[in-house]
């Protein structure tokens, strides 16, 4: 009978700087031992003048030795882990939980686009006021992008995501109490925007640190595809809830869902036996807690200075991402906010029917995403240049909605349901961006991916502020959906395509000021 081999020990030589994907750096001295853990670490070890880097997983076994990263990918169930997590590799748990958070994210984003109709009737709002209320979300969303990227880099995406979900869920629940007082209503939606604004950077940090290149398109598609699922669920559930229990109830229910997610996420983290990184600082008494804590606080204080801001803005590829994000967001946010009203007025549908028709683009996006992500990953796996793949996907994402919006805007005598089909097709195909633009941040820099997304998403939030409000103003002024909703989006889609094809790149870049 063969004797089972002991787990491969992890040798700790010299001083190693251990960067947990969720916490701050720590120094692990020679001969040190680690508490019971099962986590991924980034380890840098100095050997003379040569620096070597590798990724390892450490876990104290029953024999006291340390197991390697290979054990994690086998999906072994550790003691105390819940049965529904059995056999799942760590990265799949993180991606699944993050995707679910994004489902809730868009549920809380689209609920107002449905509730705004009865709210406008109750409070006597015109289109301009309704546009102002809806755009207030994006004020907070824009403000939180860069802080979200920085916080994700320092504390890790998991913690930032959890705080973000809790913030926007509580803010959603207070909307009915603030609705009669415009400043209070605007503030509550700003807080929803702040909570949701840190989430893309948190997710990008998780993906960049946890997912290999050949799986990245699918990981991004699963996580950000949760937004489409959230739009579908939100637009399906909101009208029924509103018609049966009043518009106030949708905010209470959706806010509660987010709070429940936070509680479940805590259970998942318990099953992973998370240990605060400060526990790693005092190893065998060789490094004092005070010295380690001082070092960590100093690292946090200097972290903003270490970000190569100048180098970012000298890169043509970064500017291409910034403009592409702005262009894609203009079409996405204006349609997300105004399509229920457009369908209600143009097709003479009631609240439930208009909301259900509005889910068609999101349903189409789910289907397209399931095609686009494997398509992009397979091209990369077969040796096609990553930059070429990203350009192909993003071009499809821009030209498709531009073409179908143009057909919908022209006076071709099309019946309303053909216009619905055109818009559904165009907006669904825009989901190719998840395998284009949204992968490029991780492609060019894993280290700064969350901050880069914070930069582009800050600019990408501007259409939510200006575009949504401007659409309402133009609609009051021109009474034309073609001029107010579609024409600006077509312009940005076309110019975004040109800039992307000329300057976009997925080549890894070393950013140094």
Short mmCIF file of C-alpha atoms in Angstrom, two decimals:
data_model
loop_
_atom_site.label_atom_id
_atom_site.label_comp_id
_atom_site.label_asym_id
_atom_site.label_seq_id
_atom_site.Cartn_x
_atom_site.Cartn_y
_atom_site.Cartn_z
CA UNK A 1 0.00 0.00 0.00
CA UNK A 2 1.48 3.31 -1.10
CA UNK A 3 2.18 5.89 1.55
CA UNK A 4 0.54 9.26 0.92
CA UNK A 5 3.05 11.97 0.23
CA UNK A 6 3.14 14.93 2.57
CA UNK A 7 2.03 18.24 1.08
CA UNK A 8 4.78 20.22 -0.60
CA UNK A 9 6.21 22.68 1.97
CA UNK A 10 6.63 26.34 1.16
CA UNK A 11 10.15 27.50 1.94
CA UNK A 12 10.47 30.93 3.45
CA UNK A 13 13.86 32.37 2.62
CA UNK A 14 15.19 35.82 3.49
CA UNK A 15 12.34 38.30 3.80
CA UNK A 16 9.38 37.89 1.50
CA UNK A 17 6.91 40.61 0.78
CA UNK A 18 3.55 38.88 0.77
CA UNK A 19 0.75 40.72 -1.03
CA UNK A 20 -2.59 39.17 -0.21
CA UNK A 21 -5.16 39.83 -2.93
CA UNK A 22 -7.44 41.30 -0.29
CA UNK A 23 -5.14 42.96 2.22
CA UNK A 24 -1.96 45.01 2.51
CA UNK A 25 1.66 43.88 2.10
CA UNK A 26 3.42 42.11 4.94
CA UNK A 27 7.01 40.99 5.53
CA UNK A 28 7.41 37.29 6.22
CA UNK A 29 10.83 36.55 7.79
CA UNK A 30 13.06 33.55 7.26
CA UNK A 31 11.89 30.48 9.16
CA UNK A 32 8.51 31.98 9.96
CA UNK A 33 5.31 29.99 10.19
CA UNK A 34 1.89 31.03 9.01
CA UNK A 35 -1.50 30.60 10.67
CA UNK A 36 -4.14 28.36 9.12
CA UNK A 37 -4.96 29.90 5.75
CA UNK A 38 -6.18 28.97 2.36
CA UNK A 39 -5.50 31.99 0.20
CA UNK A 40 -3.66 33.16 -2.88
CA UNK A 41 -0.59 35.32 -2.26
CA UNK A 42 1.73 37.25 -4.50
CA UNK A 43 5.27 36.70 -3.19
CA UNK A 44 8.41 38.58 -4.08
CA UNK A 45 11.69 37.20 -2.78
CA UNK A 46 15.07 38.88 -2.95
CA UNK A 47 17.98 36.60 -3.85
CA UNK A 48 21.09 38.78 -4.03
CA UNK A 49 20.49 41.33 -6.75
CA UNK A 50 17.97 39.17 -8.57
CA UNK A 51 14.30 39.48 -7.77
CA UNK A 52 11.92 36.64 -8.51
CA UNK A 53 8.13 36.69 -8.31
CA UNK A 54 5.65 33.86 -8.11
CA UNK A 55 2.13 33.16 -6.94
CA UNK A 56 1.66 30.65 -4.15
CA UNK A 57 -1.12 29.37 -1.97
CA UNK A 58 -0.38 28.58 1.65
CA UNK A 59 -2.37 26.39 4.00
CA UNK A 60 -1.35 24.75 7.24
CA UNK A 61 -2.13 21.07 7.05
CA UNK A 62 -2.68 18.65 9.90
CA UNK A 63 1.04 17.83 9.84
CA UNK A 64 2.01 21.46 10.12
CA UNK A 65 3.42 21.73 6.60
CA UNK A 66 2.30 24.23 3.99
CA UNK A 67 0.42 23.19 0.87
CA UNK A 68 1.02 24.76 -2.53
CA UNK A 69 -1.37 26.57 -4.84
CA UNK A 70 -2.04 23.34 -6.72
CA UNK A 71 -4.25 22.11 -3.87
CA UNK A 72 -6.66 25.00 -4.28
CA UNK A 73 -7.40 24.33 -7.92
CA UNK A 74 -8.41 20.77 -7.01
CA UNK A 75 -11.33 22.37 -5.22
CA UNK A 76 -10.88 20.41 -2.03
CA UNK A 77 -13.39 21.24 0.67
CA UNK A 78 -11.78 22.65 3.76
CA UNK A 79 -13.11 22.15 7.24
CA UNK A 80 -16.16 24.28 7.98
CA UNK A 81 -16.89 25.08 4.32
CA UNK A 82 -20.55 25.04 3.35
CA UNK A 83 -21.79 22.14 1.23
CA UNK A 84 -22.86 24.35 -1.67
CA UNK A 85 -19.24 25.48 -2.10
CA UNK A 86 -17.85 21.96 -2.20
CA UNK A 87 -15.58 21.30 -5.15
CA UNK A 88 -15.53 24.90 -6.40
CA UNK A 89 -12.12 26.50 -6.97
CA UNK A 90 -11.60 29.78 -5.16
CA UNK A 91 -11.72 31.91 -8.27
CA UNK A 92 -15.13 30.53 -9.25
CA UNK A 93 -16.60 31.37 -5.86
CA UNK A 94 -15.35 34.94 -6.13
CA UNK A 95 -16.59 35.39 -9.69
CA UNK A 96 -19.99 33.89 -8.87
CA UNK A 97 -20.52 36.10 -5.82
CA UNK A 98 -19.35 39.17 -7.72
CA UNK A 99 -21.69 38.45 -10.61
CA UNK A 100 -24.61 38.15 -8.19
CA UNK A 101 -23.69 41.52 -6.70
CA UNK A 102 -23.83 43.02 -10.20
CA UNK A 103 -27.28 41.51 -10.71
CA UNK A 104 -28.47 43.38 -7.62
CA UNK A 105 -26.56 46.46 -8.78
CA UNK A 106 -28.65 46.91 -11.92
CA UNK A 107 -31.86 45.92 -10.19
CA UNK A 108 -31.35 48.96 -7.96
CA UNK A 109 -30.36 51.07 -10.95
CA UNK A 110 -33.36 50.32 -13.19
CA UNK A 111 -36.01 50.34 -10.47
CA UNK A 112 -36.22 54.12 -10.70
CA UNK A 113 -36.60 54.05 -14.50
CA UNK A 114 -39.89 52.18 -13.90
CA UNK A 115 -40.94 53.91 -10.69
CA UNK A 116 -40.27 57.35 -12.21
CA UNK A 117 -43.54 57.07 -14.20
CA UNK A 118 -45.93 56.85 -11.20
CA UNK A 119 -43.66 59.12 -9.16
CA UNK A 120 -43.87 61.81 -11.88
CA UNK A 121 -47.64 61.56 -11.87
CA UNK A 122 -47.84 61.78 -8.08
CA UNK A 123 -45.43 64.70 -7.67
CA UNK A 124 -46.21 66.50 -10.94
CA UNK A 125 -42.74 66.25 -12.49
CA UNK A 126 -42.13 67.09 -16.14
CA UNK A 127 -39.53 65.30 -18.31
CA UNK A 128 -36.76 67.71 -17.30
CA UNK A 129 -37.36 67.11 -13.58
CA UNK A 130 -37.60 63.37 -14.12
CA UNK A 131 -34.32 63.48 -16.01
CA UNK A 132 -32.69 65.40 -13.16
CA UNK A 133 -33.85 62.81 -10.62
CA UNK A 134 -32.58 59.92 -12.71
CA UNK A 135 -29.25 61.59 -13.48
CA UNK A 136 -28.51 62.25 -9.77
CA UNK A 137 -27.48 58.60 -9.45
CA UNK A 138 -24.60 59.26 -11.80
CA UNK A 139 -23.28 62.18 -9.73
CA UNK A 140 -22.32 59.74 -7.00
CA UNK A 141 -21.33 57.12 -9.55
CA UNK A 142 -18.81 59.47 -11.14
CA UNK A 143 -17.41 60.72 -7.82
CA UNK A 144 -16.67 57.21 -6.52
CA UNK A 145 -14.81 55.77 -9.52
CA UNK A 146 -11.24 56.83 -8.74
CA UNK A 147 -11.58 56.36 -4.97
CA UNK A 148 -13.04 52.93 -5.69
CA UNK A 149 -10.06 51.98 -7.84
CA UNK A 150 -7.58 53.14 -5.23
CA UNK A 151 -9.40 51.41 -2.37
CA UNK A 152 -9.58 48.18 -4.36
CA UNK A 153 -5.84 48.31 -4.96
CA UNK A 154 -5.10 48.86 -1.26
CA UNK A 155 -7.71 46.71 0.50
CA UNK A 156 -8.66 44.32 -2.29
CA UNK A 157 -11.80 44.00 -4.36
CA UNK A 158 -13.75 41.75 -2.01
CA UNK A 159 -13.93 44.18 0.90
CA UNK A 160 -14.64 47.19 -1.32
CA UNK A 161 -17.41 45.30 -3.11
CA UNK A 162 -19.08 44.31 0.14
CA UNK A 163 -19.08 47.88 1.49
CA UNK A 164 -20.39 49.14 -1.85
CA UNK A 165 -23.33 46.72 -1.89
CA UNK A 166 -24.28 47.60 1.68
CA UNK A 167 -24.11 51.34 0.92
CA UNK A 168 -26.29 51.29 -2.18
CA UNK A 169 -28.80 48.86 -0.63
CA UNK A 170 -29.39 51.05 2.42
CA UNK A 171 -29.63 54.15 0.23
CA UNK A 172 -32.16 52.41 -2.02
CA UNK A 173 -34.35 51.54 0.95
CA UNK A 174 -34.61 55.19 2.06
CA UNK A 175 -35.74 56.55 -1.33
CA UNK A 176 -39.49 56.42 -0.46
CA UNK A 177 -38.90 58.38 2.75
CA UNK A 178 -36.99 61.08 0.85
CA UNK A 179 -39.15 61.26 -2.28
CA UNK A 180 -41.30 64.18 -1.11
CA UNK A 181 -38.23 66.33 -0.46
CA UNK A 182 -36.23 66.84 -3.67
CA UNK A 183 -32.80 67.45 -2.05
CA UNK A 184 -33.26 64.33 0.09
CA UNK A 185 -34.30 62.26 -2.93
CA UNK A 186 -31.32 63.47 -4.94
CA UNK A 187 -28.97 62.73 -2.02
CA UNK A 188 -30.30 59.18 -1.64
CA UNK A 189 -29.74 58.49 -5.33
CA UNK A 190 -26.26 60.02 -5.11
CA UNK A 191 -25.47 57.54 -2.33
CA UNK A 192 -26.78 54.68 -4.47
CA UNK A 193 -24.42 55.88 -7.18
CA UNK A 194 -21.47 56.03 -4.78
CA UNK A 195 -22.08 52.47 -3.62
CA UNK A 196 -22.47 51.12 -7.13
CA UNK A 197 -19.59 53.25 -8.42
CA UNK A 198 -16.90 51.39 -6.48
CA UNK A 199 -18.12 47.99 -7.69
CA UNK A 200 -16.64 47.92 -11.23
CA UNK A 201 -13.16 48.69 -9.91
CA UNK A 202 -13.55 46.11 -7.15
CA UNK A 203 -14.57 43.49 -9.69
CA UNK A 204 -11.74 44.45 -12.03
CA UNK A 205 -9.25 44.05 -9.18
CA UNK A 206 -10.60 40.56 -8.44
CA UNK A 207 -10.44 39.49 -12.07
CA UNK A 208 -7.00 40.95 -12.75
CA UNK A 209 -5.47 39.21 -9.73
CA UNK A 210 -7.34 35.92 -9.88
CA UNK A 211 -8.08 35.02 -13.51
CA UNK A 212 -5.53 33.97 -16.16
CA UNK A 213 -5.57 35.64 -19.59
CA UNK A 214 -7.16 32.72 -21.42
CA UNK A 215 -10.18 32.80 -19.04
CA UNK A 216 -10.44 36.57 -18.70
CA UNK A 217 -13.08 37.28 -21.35
CA UNK A 218 -15.42 34.73 -19.79
CA UNK A 219 -14.79 36.01 -16.27
CA UNK A 220 -15.51 39.59 -17.33
CA UNK A 221 -18.59 38.43 -19.23
CA UNK A 222 -19.94 36.51 -16.23
CA UNK A 223 -19.37 39.36 -13.79
CA UNK A 224 -20.47 42.31 -15.91
CA UNK A 225 -23.10 40.15 -17.60
CA UNK A 226 -24.78 40.19 -14.22
CA UNK A 227 -25.77 43.76 -15.07
CA UNK A 228 -27.94 42.52 -17.94
CA UNK A 229 -29.50 39.87 -15.72
CA UNK A 230 -30.16 42.56 -13.12
CA UNK A 231 -31.85 44.76 -15.71
CA UNK A 232 -34.08 41.87 -16.77
CA UNK A 233 -35.06 40.96 -13.22
CA UNK A 234 -35.53 44.58 -12.21
CA UNK A 235 -37.76 45.40 -15.18
CA UNK A 236 -39.73 42.18 -14.73
CA UNK A 237 -40.29 42.47 -11.00
CA UNK A 238 -40.61 46.23 -10.52
CA UNK A 239 -43.91 46.77 -12.41
CA UNK A 240 -45.66 43.89 -10.63
CA UNK A 241 -44.45 45.05 -7.23
CA UNK A 242 -45.42 48.66 -7.96
CA UNK A 243 -48.89 47.84 -9.27
CA UNK A 244 -49.69 45.56 -6.32
CA UNK A 245 -48.02 47.36 -3.43
CA UNK A 246 -47.23 50.89 -4.63
CA UNK A 247 -44.05 52.39 -6.09
CA UNK A 248 -42.51 52.76 -2.61
CA UNK A 249 -42.39 48.98 -2.11
CA UNK A 250 -39.97 48.33 -4.96
CA UNK A 251 -37.25 50.29 -3.19
CA UNK A 252 -37.81 48.48 0.10
CA UNK A 253 -37.74 45.04 -1.54
CA UNK A 254 -34.71 45.65 -3.75
CA UNK A 255 -32.79 47.26 -0.89
CA UNK A 256 -33.49 44.23 1.29
CA UNK A 257 -32.12 41.90 -1.41
CA UNK A 258 -28.78 43.70 -1.30
CA UNK A 259 -28.58 43.47 2.48
CA UNK A 260 -29.27 39.72 2.26
CA UNK A 261 -26.42 39.40 -0.25
CA UNK A 262 -24.05 41.00 2.27
CA UNK A 263 -25.08 38.46 4.92
CA UNK A 264 -24.59 35.55 2.54
CA UNK A 265 -21.24 36.94 1.45
CA UNK A 266 -20.14 36.94 5.09
CA UNK A 267 -21.03 33.23 5.32
CA UNK A 268 -19.04 32.49 2.18
CA UNK A 269 -16.03 34.29 3.62
CA UNK A 270 -16.34 32.34 6.86
CA UNK A 271 -16.20 29.15 4.85
CA UNK A 272 -12.96 30.37 3.29
CA UNK A 273 -11.37 30.89 6.74
CA UNK A 274 -10.29 34.41 5.95
CA UNK A 275 -7.61 35.71 8.32
CA UNK A 276 -6.71 39.36 8.61
CA UNK A 277 -3.31 40.09 7.13
CA UNK A 278 -2.20 41.76 10.36
CA UNK A 279 -2.03 38.24 11.83
CA UNK A 280 0.77 37.52 9.38
CA UNK A 281 2.86 40.41 10.63
CA UNK A 282 3.83 38.93 13.98
CA UNK A 283 5.47 35.67 12.91
CA UNK A 284 7.58 33.85 15.53
CA UNK A 285 8.14 37.19 17.20
CA UNK A 286 10.58 38.27 14.49
CA UNK A 287 8.48 41.25 13.41
CA UNK A 288 6.54 43.23 15.99
CA UNK A 289 2.92 44.17 15.45
CA UNK A 290 3.71 47.83 15.93
CA UNK A 291 6.50 47.84 13.36
CA UNK A 292 4.32 45.98 10.87
CA UNK A 293 1.34 48.25 11.45
CA UNK A 294 3.51 51.35 11.04
CA UNK A 295 4.90 49.93 7.82
CA UNK A 296 1.39 49.22 6.53
CA UNK A 297 0.07 52.68 7.41
CA UNK A 298 3.07 54.22 5.69
CA UNK A 299 2.38 52.06 2.63
CA UNK A 300 -1.22 53.24 2.52
CA UNK A 301 -0.20 56.88 2.89
CA UNK A 302 2.28 56.68 0.04
CA UNK A 303 0.16 54.51 -2.23
CA UNK A 304 -1.43 57.43 -4.08
CA UNK A 305 2.01 58.90 -4.74
CA UNK A 306 3.15 55.56 -6.16
CA UNK A 307 0.39 55.48 -8.78
CA UNK A 308 1.94 56.62 -12.10
CA UNK A 309 -0.78 59.12 -12.98
CA UNK A 310 1.32 60.99 -15.53
CA UNK A 311 2.24 57.78 -17.31
CA UNK A 312 -1.44 56.84 -17.60
CA UNK A 313 -2.33 60.04 -19.38
CA UNK A 314 0.67 59.84 -21.71
CA UNK A 315 -0.61 56.54 -23.08
CA UNK A 316 -2.66 56.62 -26.28
CA UNK A 317 -4.19 53.28 -25.32
CA UNK A 318 -5.50 54.75 -22.05
CA UNK A 319 -7.03 57.72 -23.88
CA UNK A 320 -8.66 55.31 -26.35
CA UNK A 321 -10.21 53.43 -23.40
CA UNK A 322 -11.39 56.68 -21.82
CA UNK A 323 -13.16 57.91 -24.95
CA UNK A 324 -14.57 54.48 -25.79
CA UNK A 325 -16.00 54.19 -22.28
CA UNK A 326 -17.61 57.62 -22.61
CA UNK A 327 -19.16 56.76 -25.98
CA UNK A 328 -20.49 53.38 -24.90
CA UNK A 329 -21.90 54.80 -21.69
CA UNK A 330 -23.79 57.55 -23.51
CA UNK A 331 -25.87 55.04 -25.46
CA UNK A 332 -26.22 52.62 -22.57
CA UNK A 333 -27.24 55.01 -19.81
CA UNK A 334 -29.64 57.12 -21.86
CA UNK A 335 -31.42 54.04 -23.16
CA UNK A 336 -31.44 52.37 -19.74
CA UNK A 337 -33.12 55.44 -18.23
CA UNK A 338 -35.50 56.42 -21.02
CA UNK A 339 -36.51 53.26 -22.91
CA UNK A 340 -39.45 52.43 -20.59
CA UNK A 341 -40.86 55.93 -21.15
CA UNK A 342 -40.11 55.73 -24.90
CA UNK A 343 -41.94 52.43 -25.27
CA UNK A 344 -44.82 53.67 -23.13
CA UNK A 345 -45.34 56.79 -25.24
CA UNK A 346 -44.50 55.42 -28.69
CA UNK A 347 -46.32 52.10 -28.35
CA UNK A 348 -49.06 53.28 -25.96
CA UNK A 349 -48.21 50.52 -23.49
CA UNK A 350 -49.11 50.47 -19.82
CA UNK A 351 -46.46 50.40 -17.10
CA UNK A 352 -46.07 46.62 -16.99
CA UNK A 353 -46.03 46.18 -20.77
CA UNK A 354 -43.51 48.99 -21.27
CA UNK A 355 -41.20 47.55 -18.65
CA UNK A 356 -41.44 44.04 -20.10
CA UNK A 357 -40.62 45.29 -23.59
CA UNK A 358 -37.66 47.17 -22.09
CA UNK A 359 -36.12 43.90 -20.89
CA UNK A 360 -35.68 42.62 -24.43
CA UNK A 361 -32.31 44.36 -24.98
CA UNK A 362 -31.03 42.97 -21.69
CA UNK A 363 -32.22 39.47 -22.54
CA UNK A 364 -30.51 39.78 -25.89
CA UNK A 365 -27.35 40.94 -24.12
CA UNK A 366 -27.27 37.78 -22.02
CA UNK A 367 -27.41 35.66 -25.17
CA UNK A 368 -24.79 37.73 -27.01
CA UNK A 369 -22.47 37.72 -24.01
CA UNK A 370 -22.54 33.91 -23.89
CA UNK A 371 -21.39 33.92 -27.52
CA UNK A 372 -18.93 36.80 -27.49
CA UNK A 373 -16.86 35.72 -24.49
CA UNK A 374 -15.96 32.19 -25.73
CA UNK A 375 -15.45 33.66 -29.19
CA UNK A 376 -12.84 36.11 -27.88
CA UNK A 377 -11.12 33.61 -25.58
CA UNK A 378 -10.90 31.01 -28.34
CA UNK A 379 -9.34 33.50 -30.73
CA UNK A 380 -6.70 34.39 -28.14
CA UNK A 381 -6.06 30.73 -27.30
CA UNK A 382 -5.55 30.02 -31.01
CA UNK A 383 -2.86 32.66 -31.27
CA UNK A 384 -4.75 35.69 -32.56
CA UNK A 385 -3.22 38.90 -31.23
CA UNK A 386 -5.07 40.11 -28.15
CA UNK A 387 -5.26 43.70 -29.42
CA UNK A 388 -6.87 42.54 -32.66
CA UNK A 389 -9.48 40.52 -30.73
CA UNK A 390 -10.35 43.48 -28.50
CA UNK A 391 -10.69 45.77 -31.53
CA UNK A 392 -12.97 43.34 -33.35
CA UNK A 393 -15.26 42.93 -30.34
CA UNK A 394 -15.47 46.64 -29.52
CA UNK A 395 -16.13 47.59 -33.15
CA UNK A 396 -19.09 45.21 -33.21
CA UNK A 397 -20.25 46.71 -29.89
CA UNK A 398 -20.27 50.23 -31.38
CA UNK A 399 -21.38 49.84 -34.99
CA UNK A 400 -24.30 47.50 -34.24
CA UNK A 401 -26.35 49.87 -32.04
CA UNK A 402 -25.40 52.85 -34.24
CA UNK A 403 -26.79 51.10 -37.32
CA UNK A 404 -30.02 49.94 -35.70
CA UNK A 405 -30.62 53.29 -33.96
CA UNK A 406 -30.21 55.03 -37.32
CA UNK A 407 -32.79 52.72 -38.88
CA UNK A 408 -35.15 53.38 -35.96
CA UNK A 409 -34.71 57.15 -36.28
CA UNK A 410 -35.44 57.40 -40.00
CA UNK A 411 -39.01 57.93 -41.11
CA UNK A 412 -39.34 54.61 -42.92
CA UNK A 413 -42.90 53.97 -41.87
CA UNK A 414 -41.85 51.03 -39.74
CA UNK A 415 -44.42 49.57 -37.35
CA UNK A 416 -43.55 50.06 -33.67
CA UNK A 417 -42.66 46.43 -33.05
CA UNK A 418 -40.04 46.47 -35.80
CA UNK A 419 -38.46 49.44 -34.06
CA UNK A 420 -38.43 47.39 -30.85
CA UNK A 421 -36.71 44.56 -32.74
CA UNK A 422 -34.09 46.93 -34.17
CA UNK A 423 -33.28 48.50 -30.80
CA UNK A 424 -33.18 45.13 -29.10
CA UNK A 425 -30.71 43.76 -31.67
CA UNK A 426 -28.45 46.80 -31.60
CA UNK A 427 -28.26 47.14 -27.82
CA UNK A 428 -27.79 43.39 -27.37
CA UNK A 429 -24.82 43.35 -29.76
CA UNK A 430 -23.26 46.20 -27.78
CA UNK A 431 -22.47 43.53 -25.16
CA UNK A 432 -19.45 42.58 -27.28
CA UNK A 433 -17.82 45.41 -25.31
CA UNK A 434 -17.43 43.00 -22.39
CA UNK A 435 -14.88 41.13 -24.51
CA UNK A 436 -13.44 44.36 -25.88
CA UNK A 437 -13.08 47.52 -23.80
CA UNK A 438 -13.80 45.90 -20.44
CA UNK A 439 -10.97 43.38 -20.80
CA UNK A 440 -8.39 45.92 -21.91
CA UNK A 441 -7.77 47.34 -18.44
CA UNK A 442 -6.58 43.95 -17.20
CA UNK A 443 -4.71 43.27 -20.43
CA UNK A 444 -2.43 46.29 -20.26
CA UNK A 445 -1.79 46.27 -16.50
CA UNK A 446 -2.87 43.73 -13.90
CA UNK A 447 -1.37 45.87 -11.13
CA UNK A 448 -3.25 49.05 -12.02
CA UNK A 449 -6.34 47.51 -13.65
CA UNK A 450 -8.73 48.72 -10.94
CA UNK A 451 -7.37 52.27 -11.05
CA UNK A 452 -7.48 52.35 -14.85
CA UNK A 453 -11.11 51.27 -14.76
CA UNK A 454 -11.73 53.94 -12.13
CA UNK A 455 -10.35 56.54 -14.53
CA UNK A 456 -12.32 55.40 -17.57
CA UNK A 457 -15.48 54.78 -15.57
CA UNK A 458 -15.30 58.29 -14.09
CA UNK A 459 -15.43 59.72 -17.59
CA UNK A 460 -17.94 57.04 -18.54
CA UNK A 461 -20.28 58.24 -15.81
CA UNK A 462 -20.50 61.74 -17.31
CA UNK A 463 -23.10 60.64 -19.91
CA UNK A 464 -25.22 59.43 -17.02
CA UNK A 465 -25.14 62.93 -15.57
CA UNK A 466 -25.32 65.00 -18.75
CA UNK A 467 -26.85 62.55 -21.22
CA UNK A 468 -29.83 61.43 -19.13
CA UNK A 469 -30.71 65.02 -18.12
CA UNK A 470 -30.04 66.37 -21.63
CA UNK A 471 -32.35 63.76 -23.14
CA UNK A 472 -35.19 64.99 -20.93
CA UNK A 473 -34.47 68.61 -21.82
CA UNK A 474 -34.30 67.91 -25.57
CA UNK A 475 -37.48 65.87 -25.35
CA UNK A 476 -39.32 68.81 -23.77
CA UNK A 477 -37.87 71.16 -26.39
CA UNK A 478 -38.18 69.11 -29.59
CA UNK A 479 -40.77 66.44 -28.73
CA UNK A 480 -38.64 64.16 -30.89
CA UNK A 481 -37.21 60.89 -29.62
CA UNK A 482 -34.95 60.66 -32.67
CA UNK A 483 -33.22 63.96 -31.87
CA UNK A 484 -33.21 63.64 -28.09
CA UNK A 485 -32.36 59.95 -27.58
CA UNK A 486 -30.89 58.40 -30.72
CA UNK A 487 -28.92 61.08 -32.62
CA UNK A 488 -26.36 61.82 -29.84
CA UNK A 489 -25.78 58.10 -29.24
CA UNK A 490 -25.16 57.45 -32.94
CA UNK A 491 -22.60 60.24 -33.06
CA UNK A 492 -20.63 58.88 -30.10
CA UNK A 493 -20.79 55.28 -31.30
CA UNK A 494 -19.29 56.25 -34.66
CA UNK A 495 -16.54 58.50 -33.33
CA UNK A 496 -15.74 55.97 -30.64
CA UNK A 497 -15.20 53.30 -33.30
CA UNK A 498 -12.69 55.47 -35.14
CA UNK A 499 -10.67 56.31 -32.02
CA UNK A 500 -10.70 52.69 -30.84
CA UNK A 501 -9.43 51.30 -34.14
CA UNK A 502 -6.66 53.90 -34.32
CA UNK A 503 -5.28 53.90 -30.80
CA UNK A 504 -6.53 50.96 -28.71
CA UNK A 505 -3.99 48.38 -27.55
CA UNK A 506 -3.93 45.37 -25.23
CA UNK A 507 -0.16 45.10 -25.06
CA UNK A 508 1.02 45.00 -21.41
CA UNK A 509 2.46 48.37 -20.47
CA UNK A 510 4.94 49.40 -17.82
CA UNK A 511 3.66 52.65 -16.38
CA UNK A 512 6.44 54.74 -14.86
CA UNK A 513 6.35 58.51 -14.30
#
